């Protein structure tokens, strides 16, 4: 009997080898008009649609771990193509070598490898009049890395669009796609976005590296009380937990970490995301697609008919989504979501302003976490830093107050590329919904009133958490002042 992961004879011809390797898919067997395909991410509906279009079969996707799938693809396609490759050694093989030697191909491979090695989160390829710039986002800050010849702009753009399965002939409108490549023994995802500009298409690539994704809430460096409040809130079987902050503050990582902690065989977890950044085993993840009517609100309604225990909504953007999320939290579900607000206290006023009833909101909420990501001081070149007396006074500190308030900075070294920073650190404030704060929400209190009460009850604010980490020599005072509200 054939192994369930061994392709039936002839089925490999349905999906070209380059497509299979690029997207990590392997055809296994046909049954009538159905084709069973092994995939690293069966929840990738866009890829399933592409496979249906490519093969004209209904696709039945089965999940296979990425490393195993890579080995199976190499083994099976290699065996299938070996006889042909010998007879065409001077034909297709030579053409492939020529393509691989193209400067644009080599440069893109070098950029991918270098960006991943440096731990970049994003790559930006930007055409301007008479020049081409490549920048990486390192530790949250964009840094220029190279200026390729402007004559390469069109070739680089076309190559990236081909890798992302985008329309290379369409240059008038933005496009979005994904690239999945293997670097050594690792598989790296890139989320690709193109944007027509005055001098050509600008391309941004978000690097999604599972091996660098830390999903352990207890390793985030939260202040002890804040961590206890958040862990207690997500351990509840009902209610709503919100994570707030600007784009790039790590909200998705915090929610994913909570889901990984809660993910057991006894619970049904469903997420609605835009986009799905990482595939989480054992969790039902849905990519919302507003263009076809699959919004956060409609997806959340569908979830509630699927008997969920825990629901994550990528973001509460409107009253309809907020109303459904709050009602789900009041009817026996644990709901996790995000919102764009500056701090925890103003989150409730933002939701009330959105049109959500204060009574339901006060009853549903369990905790609100506000967060920021700041750059960590490089450990190898950390040194003591002095700050002007007026800066210290503005923070309620006095110059010369002793060793308790010694701050640090990075002097710059080879290890950190001269920046003085290496890695990032989260700053957090966690606001529990105590009886007193629930009464303030019901009374329509302002964010300032809610924050004063929360601080009186022991909440550490973002600024205070930053000062504590600055005193410990983890982050600079400059980063704290730049990223946290006063």
Short mmCIF file of C-alpha atoms in Angstrom, two decimals, residues 16 35-36 79 97 108 119 171 204 240 274 284 304 322 325 349 365 378 446 460 477:
data_model
loop_
_atom_site.label_atom_id
_atom_site.label_comp_id
_atom_site.label_asym_id
_atom_site.label_seq_id
_atom_site.Cartn_x
_atom_site.Cartn_y
_atom_site.Cartn_z
CA UNK A 16 4.88 22.55 -12.18
CA UNK A 35 -7.04 16.67 -6.20
CA UNK A 36 -5.47 16.07 -2.79
CA UNK A 79 13.04 11.61 -9.14
CA UNK A 97 21.87 28.72 -15.32
CA UNK A 108 17.49 39.85 -4.72
CA UNK A 119 17.04 40.32 11.74
CA UNK A 171 1.95 48.96 -13.07
CA UNK A 204 7.70 46.81 0.60
CA UNK A 240 -12.97 40.55 26.46
CA UNK A 274 -6.08 40.90 8.08
CA UNK A 284 -8.64 27.93 12.97
CA UNK A 304 -20.45 32.13 16.59
CA UNK A 322 -17.37 45.98 18.27
CA UNK A 325 -17.41 41.13 19.83
CA UNK A 349 -13.93 56.11 25.71
CA UNK A 365 -14.15 43.91 29.54
CA UNK A 378 23.47 46.77 22.84
CA UNK A 446 -12.85 60.62 30.59
CA UNK A 460 2.14 51.02 36.09
CA UNK A 477 15.80 57.29 28.30
#
